[in-house]
Amino acid sequence: MDQLLHLDRTLDELDPPHWAAPAADATGLVRKVHELRRVPLGALEPADLRTLISQQVALLYVLPLAVRLLLEEPLLDAYFYEGDLMLATVNAPASAWTLFPDLGTRLRAAITALPETDVARLPRGAAEDLARFVTRPETLR
């Protein structure tokens, strides 16, 4: 989790190039992502991490932060519903996880330890997303 050493720095500093201001007609989501790139990593909230991961922005830096939270509280309600950060995280591209095999292993263990009743309360399709992440072939981990 070397990326956790840079909690005082922003994604614009760590993940070049620096992003220009969004276009005047940019959507709220685009504006939000641009804004989040200027926030120090240590100040990013769970909802911010969910947004960045869902938009596949700077996964090298945000995935370790999300996993750190998820290992403590796997079904953390970041913004929309219980488990939303977990689902965004497991749906990150397989290529991003190749950078963090140890984090992927630890997250798989946390998912496997979830009670079935907790998984059953997640939105439709969530159990399949979790299972797909847990059983992903080794070559894609």
mmCIF file of N, CA and C in Angstrom:
data_model
loop_
_atom_site.group_PDB
_atom_site.id
_atom_site.type_symbol
_atom_site.label_atom_id
_atom_site.label_comp_id
_atom_site.label_asym_id
_atom_site.label_seq_id
_atom_site.Cartn_x
_atom_site.Cartn_y
_atom_site.Cartn_z
ATOM 1 N N MET A 1 0.823 -1.188 0.000
ATOM 2 C CA MET A 1 0.000 0.000 0.000
ATOM 3 C C MET A 1 0.870 1.257 0.000
ATOM 4 N N ASP A 2 1.899 1.276 -0.840
ATOM 5 C CA ASP A 2 2.789 2.424 -0.912
ATOM 6 C C ASP A 2 2.033 3.725 -1.184
ATOM 7 N N GLN A 3 0.931 3.625 -1.920
ATOM 8 C CA GLN A 3 0.175 4.816 -2.270
ATOM 9 C C GLN A 3 -0.358 5.526 -1.035
ATOM 10 N N LEU A 4 -0.469 4.817 0.084
ATOM 11 C CA LEU A 4 -0.979 5.428 1.299
ATOM 12 C C LEU A 4 0.036 6.380 1.913
ATOM 13 N N LEU A 5 1.273 6.350 1.431
ATOM 14 C CA LEU A 5 2.289 7.261 1.936
ATOM 15 C C LEU A 5 2.085 8.681 1.416
ATOM 16 N N HIS A 6 1.259 8.843 0.439
ATOM 17 C CA HIS A 6 1.056 10.131 -0.223
ATOM 18 C C HIS A 6 -0.286 10.763 0.135
ATOM 19 N N LEU A 7 -0.759 10.568 1.326
ATOM 20 C CA LEU A 7 -2.092 11.041 1.699
ATOM 21 C C LEU A 7 -2.216 12.557 1.698
ATOM 22 N N ASP A 8 -1.112 13.263 1.734
ATOM 23 C CA ASP A 8 -1.143 14.732 1.728
ATOM 24 C C ASP A 8 -1.116 15.307 0.313
ATOM 25 N N ARG A 9 -1.022 14.441 -0.685
ATOM 26 C CA ARG A 9 -0.930 14.901 -2.063
ATOM 27 C C ARG A 9 -2.230 14.617 -2.808
ATOM 28 N N THR A 10 -2.415 15.323 -3.915
ATOM 29 C CA THR A 10 -3.636 15.171 -4.712
ATOM 30 C C THR A 10 -3.383 14.258 -5.912
ATOM 31 N N LEU A 11 -4.475 13.811 -6.521
ATOM 32 C CA LEU A 11 -4.346 12.996 -7.724
ATOM 33 C C LEU A 11 -3.723 13.790 -8.862
ATOM 34 N N ASP A 12 -4.006 15.083 -8.936
ATOM 35 C CA ASP A 12 -3.377 15.900 -9.972
ATOM 36 C C ASP A 12 -1.860 15.912 -9.792
ATOM 37 N N GLU A 13 -1.386 15.821 -8.548
ATOM 38 C CA GLU A 13 0.054 15.777 -8.299
ATOM 39 C C GLU A 13 0.638 14.391 -8.581
ATOM 40 N N LEU A 14 -0.095 13.360 -8.209
ATOM 41 C CA LEU A 14 0.418 11.997 -8.278
ATOM 42 C C LEU A 14 0.151 11.291 -9.598
ATOM 43 N N ASP A 15 -0.852 11.712 -10.309
ATOM 44 C CA ASP A 15 -1.303 11.019 -11.514
ATOM 45 C C ASP A 15 -1.314 11.991 -12.696
ATOM 46 N N PRO A 16 -0.134 12.351 -13.196
ATOM 47 C CA PRO A 16 -0.087 13.321 -14.291
ATOM 48 C C PRO A 16 -0.735 12.761 -15.555
ATOM 49 N N PRO A 17 -1.131 13.635 -16.439
ATOM 50 C CA PRO A 17 -0.952 15.079 -16.363
ATOM 51 C C PRO A 17 -2.040 15.739 -15.521
ATOM 52 N N HIS A 18 -1.755 16.945 -15.091
ATOM 53 C CA HIS A 18 -2.730 17.761 -14.376
ATOM 54 C C HIS A 18 -3.930 17.969 -15.290
ATOM 55 N N TRP A 19 -5.116 17.792 -14.747
ATOM 56 C CA TRP A 19 -6.322 17.969 -15.554
ATOM 57 C C TRP A 19 -6.698 19.446 -15.613
ATOM 58 N N ALA A 20 -7.013 19.909 -16.795
ATOM 59 C CA ALA A 20 -7.504 21.270 -16.964
ATOM 60 C C ALA A 20 -8.911 21.369 -16.377
ATOM 61 N N ALA A 21 -9.372 22.588 -16.193
ATOM 62 C CA ALA A 21 -10.735 22.787 -15.690
ATOM 63 C C ALA A 21 -11.726 22.146 -16.661
ATOM 64 N N PRO A 22 -12.832 21.610 -16.129
ATOM 65 C CA PRO A 22 -13.823 21.001 -17.030
ATOM 66 C C PRO A 22 -14.469 22.061 -17.923
ATOM 67 N N ALA A 23 -14.986 21.601 -19.045
ATOM 68 C CA ALA A 23 -15.668 22.504 -19.973
ATOM 69 C C ALA A 23 -16.871 23.142 -19.290
ATOM 70 N N ALA A 24 -17.254 24.298 -19.770
ATOM 71 C CA ALA A 24 -18.370 25.036 -19.186
ATOM 72 C C ALA A 24 -19.661 24.230 -19.194
ATOM 73 N N ASP A 25 -19.834 23.370 -20.187
ATOM 74 C CA ASP A 25 -21.065 22.587 -20.289
ATOM 75 C C ASP A 25 -20.901 21.161 -19.745
ATOM 76 N N ALA A 26 -19.865 20.925 -18.964
ATOM 77 C CA ALA A 26 -19.609 19.585 -18.411
ATOM 78 C C ALA A 26 -20.722 19.182 -17.445
ATOM 79 N N THR A 27 -20.950 17.880 -17.366
ATOM 80 C CA THR A 27 -21.966 17.370 -16.446
ATOM 81 C C THR A 27 -21.493 17.530 -15.001
ATOM 82 N N GLY A 28 -22.421 17.375 -14.084
ATOM 83 C CA GLY A 28 -22.088 17.447 -12.667
ATOM 84 C C GLY A 28 -21.075 16.389 -12.268
ATOM 85 N N LEU A 29 -21.194 15.201 -12.853
ATOM 86 C CA LEU A 29 -20.254 14.122 -12.542
ATOM 87 C C LEU A 29 -18.848 14.478 -13.012
ATOM 88 N N VAL A 30 -18.734 15.010 -14.205
ATOM 89 C CA VAL A 30 -17.420 15.409 -14.722
ATOM 90 C C VAL A 30 -16.822 16.489 -13.835
ATOM 91 N N ARG A 31 -17.623 17.458 -13.448
ATOM 92 C CA ARG A 31 -17.131 18.517 -12.560
ATOM 93 C C ARG A 31 -16.666 17.940 -11.223
ATOM 94 N N LYS A 32 -17.430 16.994 -10.695
ATOM 95 C CA LYS A 32 -17.096 16.373 -9.418
ATOM 96 C C LYS A 32 -15.763 15.633 -9.501
ATOM 97 N N VAL A 33 -15.568 14.859 -10.551
ATOM 98 C CA VAL A 33 -14.323 14.104 -10.708
ATOM 99 C C VAL A 33 -13.139 15.062 -10.825
ATOM 100 N N HIS A 34 -13.291 16.117 -11.594
ATOM 101 C CA HIS A 34 -12.222 17.118 -11.706
ATOM 102 C C HIS A 34 -11.914 17.728 -10.335
ATOM 103 N N GLU A 35 -12.943 18.029 -9.587
ATOM 104 C CA GLU A 35 -12.788 18.594 -8.250
ATOM 105 C C GLU A 35 -12.052 17.612 -7.327
ATOM 106 N N LEU A 36 -12.424 16.335 -7.391
ATOM 107 C CA LEU A 36 -11.813 15.330 -6.519
ATOM 108 C C LEU A 36 -10.335 15.136 -6.808
ATOM 109 N N ARG A 37 -9.906 15.394 -8.020
ATOM 110 C CA ARG A 37 -8.482 15.267 -8.339
ATOM 111 C C ARG A 37 -7.637 16.333 -7.646
ATOM 112 N N ARG A 38 -8.272 17.346 -7.096
ATOM 113 C CA ARG A 38 -7.543 18.420 -6.400
ATOM 114 C C ARG A 38 -7.640 18.296 -4.879
ATOM 115 N N VAL A 39 -8.229 17.210 -4.395
ATOM 116 C CA VAL A 39 -8.381 16.968 -2.957
ATOM 117 C C VAL A 39 -7.245 16.049 -2.501
ATOM 118 N N PRO A 40 -6.578 16.357 -1.390
ATOM 119 C CA PRO A 40 -5.548 15.435 -0.888
ATOM 120 C C PRO A 40 -6.150 14.045 -0.658
ATOM 121 N N LEU A 41 -5.380 13.018 -0.967
ATOM 122 C CA LEU A 41 -5.888 11.647 -0.845
ATOM 123 C C LEU A 41 -6.453 11.368 0.538
ATOM 124 N N GLY A 42 -5.786 11.866 1.561
ATOM 125 C CA GLY A 42 -6.237 11.615 2.926
ATOM 126 C C GLY A 42 -7.563 12.264 3.256
ATOM 127 N N ALA A 43 -8.007 13.215 2.457
ATOM 128 C CA ALA A 43 -9.271 13.904 2.701
ATOM 129 C C ALA A 43 -10.425 13.326 1.880
ATOM 130 N N LEU A 44 -10.144 12.367 1.019
ATOM 131 C CA LEU A 44 -11.211 11.764 0.213
ATOM 132 C C LEU A 44 -12.120 10.926 1.097
ATOM 133 N N GLU A 45 -13.393 11.140 0.955
ATOM 134 C CA GLU A 45 -14.416 10.404 1.706
ATOM 135 C C GLU A 45 -14.779 9.120 0.953
ATOM 136 N N PRO A 46 -15.434 8.164 1.620
ATOM 137 C CA PRO A 46 -15.846 6.941 0.924
ATOM 138 C C PRO A 46 -16.658 7.209 -0.351
ATOM 139 N N ALA A 47 -17.539 8.182 -0.326
ATOM 140 C CA ALA A 47 -18.327 8.499 -1.526
ATOM 141 C C ALA A 47 -17.428 9.002 -2.645
ATOM 142 N N ASP A 48 -16.390 9.749 -2.291
ATOM 143 C CA ASP A 48 -15.445 10.241 -3.296
ATOM 144 C C ASP A 48 -14.697 9.074 -3.933
ATOM 145 N N LEU A 49 -14.275 8.136 -3.104
ATOM 146 C CA LEU A 49 -13.574 6.964 -3.625
ATOM 147 C C LEU A 49 -14.478 6.163 -4.547
ATOM 148 N N ARG A 50 -15.748 6.003 -4.146
ATOM 149 C CA ARG A 50 -16.696 5.279 -4.988
ATOM 150 C C ARG A 50 -16.835 5.965 -6.345
ATOM 151 N N THR A 51 -16.921 7.274 -6.340
ATOM 152 C CA THR A 51 -17.047 8.024 -7.590
ATOM 153 C C THR A 51 -15.811 7.833 -8.459
ATOM 154 N N LEU A 52 -14.640 8.004 -7.886
ATOM 155 C CA LEU A 52 -13.403 7.879 -8.660
ATOM 156 C C LEU A 52 -13.212 6.468 -9.197
ATOM 157 N N ILE A 53 -13.505 5.469 -8.380
ATOM 158 C CA ILE A 53 -13.360 4.086 -8.833
ATOM 159 C C ILE A 53 -14.378 3.778 -9.930
ATOM 160 N N SER A 54 -15.597 4.207 -9.755
ATOM 161 C CA SER A 54 -16.628 3.962 -10.765
ATOM 162 C C SER A 54 -16.271 4.605 -12.106
ATOM 163 N N GLN A 55 -15.574 5.730 -12.043
ATOM 164 C CA GLN A 55 -15.169 6.429 -13.258
ATOM 165 C C GLN A 55 -13.778 6.007 -13.735
ATOM 166 N N GLN A 56 -13.181 5.034 -13.018
ATOM 167 C CA GLN A 56 -11.865 4.483 -13.352
ATOM 168 C C GLN A 56 -10.786 5.557 -13.424
ATOM 169 N N VAL A 57 -10.781 6.420 -12.420
ATOM 170 C CA VAL A 57 -9.813 7.503 -12.345
ATOM 171 C C VAL A 57 -8.747 7.171 -11.307
ATOM 172 N N ALA A 58 -7.496 7.176 -11.724
ATOM 173 C CA ALA A 58 -6.343 7.014 -10.838
ATOM 174 C C ALA A 58 -6.482 5.803 -9.912
ATOM 175 N N LEU A 59 -6.853 4.682 -10.480
ATOM 176 C CA LEU A 59 -7.082 3.475 -9.679
ATOM 177 C C LEU A 59 -5.842 3.064 -8.883
ATOM 178 N N LEU A 60 -4.686 3.370 -9.392
ATOM 179 C CA LEU A 60 -3.446 3.068 -8.687
ATOM 180 C C LEU A 60 -3.432 3.668 -7.286
ATOM 181 N N TYR A 61 -4.093 4.786 -7.116
ATOM 182 C CA TYR A 61 -4.098 5.480 -5.832
ATOM 183 C C TYR A 61 -5.377 5.273 -5.034
ATOM 184 N N VAL A 62 -6.500 5.145 -5.715
ATOM 185 C CA VAL A 62 -7.760 5.071 -4.970
ATOM 186 C C VAL A 62 -8.164 3.653 -4.572
ATOM 187 N N LEU A 63 -7.766 2.647 -5.337
ATOM 188 C CA LEU A 63 -8.111 1.277 -4.940
ATOM 189 C C LEU A 63 -7.531 0.907 -3.573
ATOM 190 N N PRO A 64 -6.258 1.201 -3.297
ATOM 191 C CA PRO A 64 -5.737 0.866 -1.960
ATOM 192 C C PRO A 64 -6.487 1.577 -0.840
ATOM 193 N N LEU A 65 -6.904 2.811 -1.075
ATOM 194 C CA LEU A 65 -7.667 3.543 -0.052
ATOM 195 C C LEU A 65 -9.017 2.882 0.192
ATOM 196 N N ALA A 66 -9.668 2.483 -0.891
ATOM 197 C CA ALA A 66 -10.976 1.831 -0.756
ATOM 198 C C ALA A 66 -10.841 0.488 -0.046
ATOM 199 N N VAL A 67 -9.848 -0.298 -0.439
ATOM 200 C CA VAL A 67 -9.677 -1.608 0.184
ATOM 201 C C VAL A 67 -9.388 -1.451 1.670
ATOM 202 N N ARG A 68 -8.602 -0.467 2.032
ATOM 203 C CA ARG A 68 -8.319 -0.228 3.454
ATOM 204 C C ARG A 68 -9.622 -0.034 4.230
ATOM 205 N N LEU A 69 -10.542 0.735 3.682
ATOM 206 C CA LEU A 69 -11.837 0.946 4.335
ATOM 207 C C LEU A 69 -12.676 -0.328 4.338
ATOM 208 N N LEU A 70 -12.663 -1.038 3.215
ATOM 209 C CA LEU A 70 -13.506 -2.229 3.074
ATOM 210 C C LEU A 70 -13.053 -3.381 3.956
ATOM 211 N N LEU A 71 -11.776 -3.443 4.253
ATOM 212 C CA LEU A 71 -11.298 -4.494 5.145
ATOM 213 C C LEU A 71 -11.816 -4.277 6.563
ATOM 214 N N GLU A 72 -12.062 -3.022 6.910
ATOM 215 C CA GLU A 72 -12.621 -2.697 8.226
ATOM 216 C C GLU A 72 -14.138 -2.838 8.238
ATOM 217 N N GLU A 73 -14.764 -2.438 7.148
ATOM 218 C CA GLU A 73 -16.234 -2.461 7.052
ATOM 219 C C GLU A 73 -16.635 -2.827 5.617
ATOM 220 N N PRO A 74 -16.693 -4.124 5.317
ATOM 221 C CA PRO A 74 -16.913 -4.557 3.927
ATOM 222 C C PRO A 74 -18.155 -3.974 3.255
ATOM 223 N N LEU A 75 -19.223 -3.820 3.982
ATOM 224 C CA LEU A 75 -20.457 -3.333 3.358
ATOM 225 C C LEU A 75 -20.718 -1.864 3.670
ATOM 226 N N LEU A 76 -19.653 -1.120 3.763
ATOM 227 C CA LEU A 76 -19.727 0.316 4.022
ATOM 228 C C LEU A 76 -20.694 0.988 3.043
ATOM 229 N N ASP A 77 -21.564 1.815 3.571
ATOM 230 C CA ASP A 77 -22.493 2.607 2.758
ATOM 231 C C ASP A 77 -21.788 3.921 2.446
ATOM 232 N N ALA A 78 -21.204 4.032 1.261
ATOM 233 C CA ALA A 78 -20.440 5.216 0.892
ATOM 234 C C ALA A 78 -21.338 6.378 0.507
ATOM 235 N N TYR A 79 -22.440 6.073 -0.156
ATOM 236 C CA TYR A 79 -23.291 7.171 -0.621
ATOM 237 C C TYR A 79 -24.702 6.717 -0.963
ATOM 238 N N PHE A 80 -24.816 5.658 -1.770
ATOM 239 C CA PHE A 80 -26.120 5.250 -2.272
ATOM 240 C C PHE A 80 -26.800 4.161 -1.446
ATOM 241 N N TYR A 81 -26.043 3.149 -1.047
ATOM 242 C CA TYR A 81 -26.627 2.010 -0.344
ATOM 243 C C TYR A 81 -25.502 1.209 0.299
ATOM 244 N N GLU A 82 -25.887 0.347 1.232
ATOM 245 C CA GLU A 82 -24.928 -0.530 1.889
ATOM 246 C C GLU A 82 -24.207 -1.374 0.830
ATOM 247 N N GLY A 83 -22.884 -1.364 0.870
ATOM 248 C CA GLY A 83 -22.094 -2.155 -0.063
ATOM 249 C C GLY A 83 -21.741 -1.457 -1.362
ATOM 250 N N ASP A 84 -22.119 -0.191 -1.533
ATOM 251 C CA ASP A 84 -21.866 0.475 -2.810
ATOM 252 C C ASP A 84 -20.378 0.660 -3.098
ATOM 253 N N LEU A 85 -19.575 0.933 -2.079
ATOM 254 C CA LEU A 85 -18.136 1.058 -2.305
ATOM 255 C C LEU A 85 -17.539 -0.298 -2.679
ATOM 256 N N MET A 86 -17.972 -1.352 -2.021
ATOM 257 C CA MET A 86 -17.487 -2.698 -2.331
ATOM 258 C C MET A 86 -17.804 -3.050 -3.787
ATOM 259 N N LEU A 87 -19.017 -2.780 -4.215
ATOM 260 C CA LEU A 87 -19.406 -3.138 -5.579
ATOM 261 C C LEU A 87 -18.641 -2.321 -6.616
ATOM 262 N N ALA A 88 -18.429 -1.050 -6.355
ATOM 263 C CA ALA A 88 -17.617 -0.254 -7.273
ATOM 264 C C ALA A 88 -16.198 -0.812 -7.335
ATOM 265 N N THR A 89 -15.681 -1.202 -6.190
ATOM 266 C CA THR A 89 -14.312 -1.689 -6.111
ATOM 267 C C THR A 89 -14.140 -3.025 -6.838
ATOM 268 N N VAL A 90 -15.040 -3.966 -6.616
ATOM 269 C CA VAL A 90 -14.892 -5.272 -7.281
ATOM 270 C C VAL A 90 -15.149 -5.171 -8.779
ATOM 271 N N ASN A 91 -15.818 -4.120 -9.215
ATOM 272 C CA ASN A 91 -16.078 -3.941 -10.635
ATOM 273 C C ASN A 91 -15.008 -3.119 -11.340
ATOM 274 N N ALA A 92 -13.949 -2.755 -10.615
ATOM 275 C CA ALA A 92 -12.808 -2.105 -11.261
ATOM 276 C C ALA A 92 -12.211 -3.091 -12.259
ATOM 277 N N PRO A 93 -11.616 -2.607 -13.328
ATOM 278 C CA PRO A 93 -11.063 -3.517 -14.342
ATOM 279 C C PRO A 93 -10.047 -4.492 -13.748
ATOM 280 N N ALA A 94 -10.065 -5.702 -14.262
ATOM 281 C CA ALA A 94 -9.129 -6.731 -13.795
ATOM 282 C C ALA A 94 -7.685 -6.257 -13.927
ATOM 283 N N SER A 95 -7.405 -5.472 -14.939
ATOM 284 C CA SER A 95 -6.037 -4.989 -15.148
ATOM 285 C C SER A 95 -5.554 -4.133 -13.971
ATOM 286 N N ALA A 96 -6.452 -3.412 -13.331
ATOM 287 C CA ALA A 96 -6.067 -2.600 -12.172
ATOM 288 C C ALA A 96 -5.659 -3.488 -11.006
ATOM 289 N N TRP A 97 -6.312 -4.616 -10.872
ATOM 290 C CA TRP A 97 -6.022 -5.518 -9.760
ATOM 291 C C TRP A 97 -4.693 -6.229 -9.920
ATOM 292 N N THR A 98 -4.165 -6.326 -11.134
ATOM 293 C CA THR A 98 -2.867 -6.966 -11.316
ATOM 294 C C THR A 98 -1.770 -6.195 -10.597
ATOM 295 N N LEU A 99 -2.001 -4.922 -10.335
ATOM 296 C CA LEU A 99 -1.031 -4.099 -9.609
ATOM 297 C C LEU A 99 -1.059 -4.379 -8.106
ATOM 298 N N PHE A 100 -2.143 -4.975 -7.632
ATOM 299 C CA PHE A 100 -2.344 -5.174 -6.198
ATOM 300 C C PHE A 100 -2.784 -6.600 -5.871
ATOM 301 N N PRO A 101 -1.990 -7.592 -6.204
ATOM 302 C CA PRO A 101 -2.447 -8.958 -5.937
ATOM 303 C C PRO A 101 -2.720 -9.208 -4.458
ATOM 304 N N ASP A 102 -1.924 -8.627 -3.567
ATOM 305 C CA ASP A 102 -2.141 -8.834 -2.132
ATOM 306 C C ASP A 102 -3.433 -8.189 -1.662
ATOM 307 N N LEU A 103 -3.741 -7.012 -2.184
ATOM 308 C CA LEU A 103 -4.996 -6.354 -1.813
ATOM 309 C C LEU A 103 -6.195 -7.133 -2.334
ATOM 310 N N GLY A 104 -6.065 -7.639 -3.550
ATOM 311 C CA GLY A 104 -7.137 -8.453 -4.109
ATOM 312 C C GLY A 104 -7.383 -9.701 -3.277
ATOM 313 N N THR A 105 -6.316 -10.328 -2.836
ATOM 314 C CA THR A 105 -6.438 -11.525 -1.996
ATOM 315 C C THR A 105 -7.130 -11.190 -0.679
ATOM 316 N N ARG A 106 -6.738 -10.083 -0.069
ATOM 317 C CA ARG A 106 -7.341 -9.688 1.209
ATOM 318 C C ARG A 106 -8.812 -9.319 1.028
ATOM 319 N N LEU A 107 -9.135 -8.658 -0.072
ATOM 320 C CA LEU A 107 -10.527 -8.291 -0.324
ATOM 321 C C LEU A 107 -11.364 -9.532 -0.614
ATOM 322 N N ARG A 108 -10.818 -10.478 -1.345
ATOM 323 C CA ARG A 108 -11.535 -11.735 -1.612
ATOM 324 C C ARG A 108 -11.853 -12.454 -0.309
ATOM 325 N N ALA A 109 -10.897 -12.464 0.614
ATOM 326 C CA ALA A 109 -11.125 -13.111 1.912
ATOM 327 C C ALA A 109 -12.243 -12.410 2.672
ATOM 328 N N ALA A 110 -12.261 -11.081 2.622
ATOM 329 C CA ALA A 110 -13.317 -10.327 3.313
ATOM 330 C C ALA A 110 -14.680 -10.613 2.689
ATOM 331 N N ILE A 111 -14.721 -10.714 1.379
ATOM 332 C CA ILE A 111 -15.979 -11.002 0.691
ATOM 333 C C ILE A 111 -16.453 -12.411 1.040
ATOM 334 N N THR A 112 -15.548 -13.355 1.009
ATOM 335 C CA THR A 112 -15.887 -14.748 1.311
ATOM 336 C C THR A 112 -16.414 -14.895 2.731
ATOM 337 N N ALA A 113 -15.951 -14.051 3.639
ATOM 338 C CA ALA A 113 -16.368 -14.129 5.042
ATOM 339 C C ALA A 113 -17.728 -13.464 5.301
ATOM 340 N N LEU A 114 -18.261 -12.765 4.310
ATOM 341 C CA LEU A 114 -19.555 -12.098 4.506
ATOM 342 C C LEU A 114 -20.666 -13.119 4.717
ATOM 343 N N PRO A 115 -21.522 -12.890 5.696
ATOM 344 C CA PRO A 115 -22.672 -13.780 5.877
ATOM 345 C C PRO A 115 -23.600 -13.707 4.653
ATOM 346 N N GLU A 116 -24.152 -14.835 4.279
ATOM 347 C CA GLU A 116 -25.052 -14.880 3.123
ATOM 348 C C GLU A 116 -26.238 -13.936 3.294
ATOM 349 N N THR A 117 -26.700 -13.770 4.526
ATOM 350 C CA THR A 117 -27.841 -12.876 4.756
ATOM 351 C C THR A 117 -27.481 -11.430 4.421
ATOM 352 N N ASP A 118 -26.238 -11.043 4.676
ATOM 353 C CA ASP A 118 -25.796 -9.688 4.334
ATOM 354 C C ASP A 118 -25.718 -9.515 2.819
ATOM 355 N N VAL A 119 -25.178 -10.502 2.146
ATOM 356 C CA VAL A 119 -25.069 -10.442 0.683
ATOM 357 C C VAL A 119 -26.453 -10.411 0.051
ATOM 358 N N ALA A 120 -27.379 -11.155 0.615
ATOM 359 C CA ALA A 120 -28.740 -11.215 0.073
ATOM 360 C C ALA A 120 -29.454 -9.864 0.153
ATOM 361 N N ARG A 121 -29.042 -8.997 1.071
ATOM 362 C CA ARG A 121 -29.670 -7.678 1.211
ATOM 363 C C ARG A 121 -29.143 -6.653 0.202
ATOM 364 N N LEU A 122 -28.098 -7.003 -0.517
ATOM 365 C CA LEU A 122 -27.519 -6.081 -1.494
ATOM 366 C C LEU A 122 -28.408 -5.998 -2.728
ATOM 367 N N PRO A 123 -28.234 -4.975 -3.545
ATOM 368 C CA PRO A 123 -29.056 -4.837 -4.757
ATOM 369 C C PRO A 123 -28.929 -6.030 -5.700
ATOM 370 N N ARG A 124 -29.913 -6.161 -6.543
ATOM 371 C CA ARG A 124 -29.941 -7.241 -7.534
ATOM 372 C C ARG A 124 -28.638 -7.238 -8.336
ATOM 373 N N GLY A 125 -28.055 -8.405 -8.502
ATOM 374 C CA GLY A 125 -26.825 -8.554 -9.274
ATOM 375 C C GLY A 125 -25.555 -8.421 -8.450
ATOM 376 N N ALA A 126 -25.675 -7.919 -7.232
ATOM 377 C CA ALA A 126 -24.490 -7.699 -6.401
ATOM 378 C C ALA A 126 -23.804 -9.007 -6.037
ATOM 379 N N ALA A 127 -24.579 -10.014 -5.674
ATOM 380 C CA ALA A 127 -23.986 -11.306 -5.299
ATOM 381 C C ALA A 127 -23.191 -11.878 -6.467
ATOM 382 N N GLU A 128 -23.689 -11.716 -7.670
ATOM 383 C CA GLU A 128 -22.985 -12.202 -8.845
ATOM 384 C C GLU A 128 -21.694 -11.421 -9.066
ATOM 385 N N ASP A 129 -21.726 -10.098 -8.861
ATOM 386 C CA ASP A 129 -20.513 -9.284 -9.006
ATOM 387 C C ASP A 129 -19.455 -9.709 -7.993
ATOM 388 N N LEU A 130 -19.884 -9.943 -6.756
ATOM 389 C CA LEU A 130 -18.945 -10.378 -5.721
ATOM 390 C C LEU A 130 -18.370 -11.752 -6.062
ATOM 391 N N ALA A 131 -19.227 -12.666 -6.479
ATOM 392 C CA ALA A 131 -18.771 -14.014 -6.830
ATOM 393 C C ALA A 131 -17.807 -13.977 -8.015
ATOM 394 N N ARG A 132 -18.095 -13.141 -8.981
ATOM 395 C CA ARG A 132 -17.226 -13.020 -10.158
ATOM 396 C C ARG A 132 -15.835 -12.524 -9.739
ATOM 397 N N PHE A 133 -15.790 -11.579 -8.817
ATOM 398 C CA PHE A 133 -14.507 -11.071 -8.334
ATOM 399 C C PHE A 133 -13.753 -12.157 -7.575
ATOM 400 N N VAL A 134 -14.440 -12.850 -6.708
ATOM 401 C CA VAL A 134 -13.811 -13.892 -5.879
ATOM 402 C C VAL A 134 -13.276 -15.030 -6.733
ATOM 403 N N THR A 135 -14.006 -15.392 -7.781
ATOM 404 C CA THR A 135 -13.624 -16.558 -8.589
ATOM 405 C C THR A 135 -12.909 -16.197 -9.882
ATOM 406 N N ARG A 136 -12.544 -14.942 -10.036
ATOM 407 C CA ARG A 136 -11.852 -14.519 -11.250
ATOM 408 C C ARG A 136 -10.626 -15.410 -11.469
ATOM 409 N N PRO A 137 -10.399 -15.845 -12.695
ATOM 410 C CA PRO A 137 -9.232 -16.698 -12.959
ATOM 411 C C PRO A 137 -7.942 -16.018 -12.497
ATOM 412 N N GLU A 138 -7.019 -16.823 -12.024
ATOM 413 C CA GLU A 138 -5.751 -16.317 -11.488
ATOM 414 C C GLU A 138 -5.028 -15.403 -12.468
ATOM 415 N N THR A 139 -5.132 -15.667 -13.759
ATOM 416 C CA THR A 139 -4.427 -14.861 -14.754
ATOM 417 C C THR A 139 -4.988 -13.454 -14.844
ATOM 418 N N LEU A 140 -6.214 -13.252 -14.366
ATOM 419 C CA LEU A 140 -6.826 -11.919 -14.403
ATOM 420 C C LEU A 140 -6.760 -11.222 -13.053
ATOM 421 N N ARG A 141 -6.198 -11.857 -12.079
ATOM 422 C CA ARG A 141 -6.128 -11.253 -10.743
ATOM 423 C C ARG A 141 -5.014 -10.327 -10.688
#
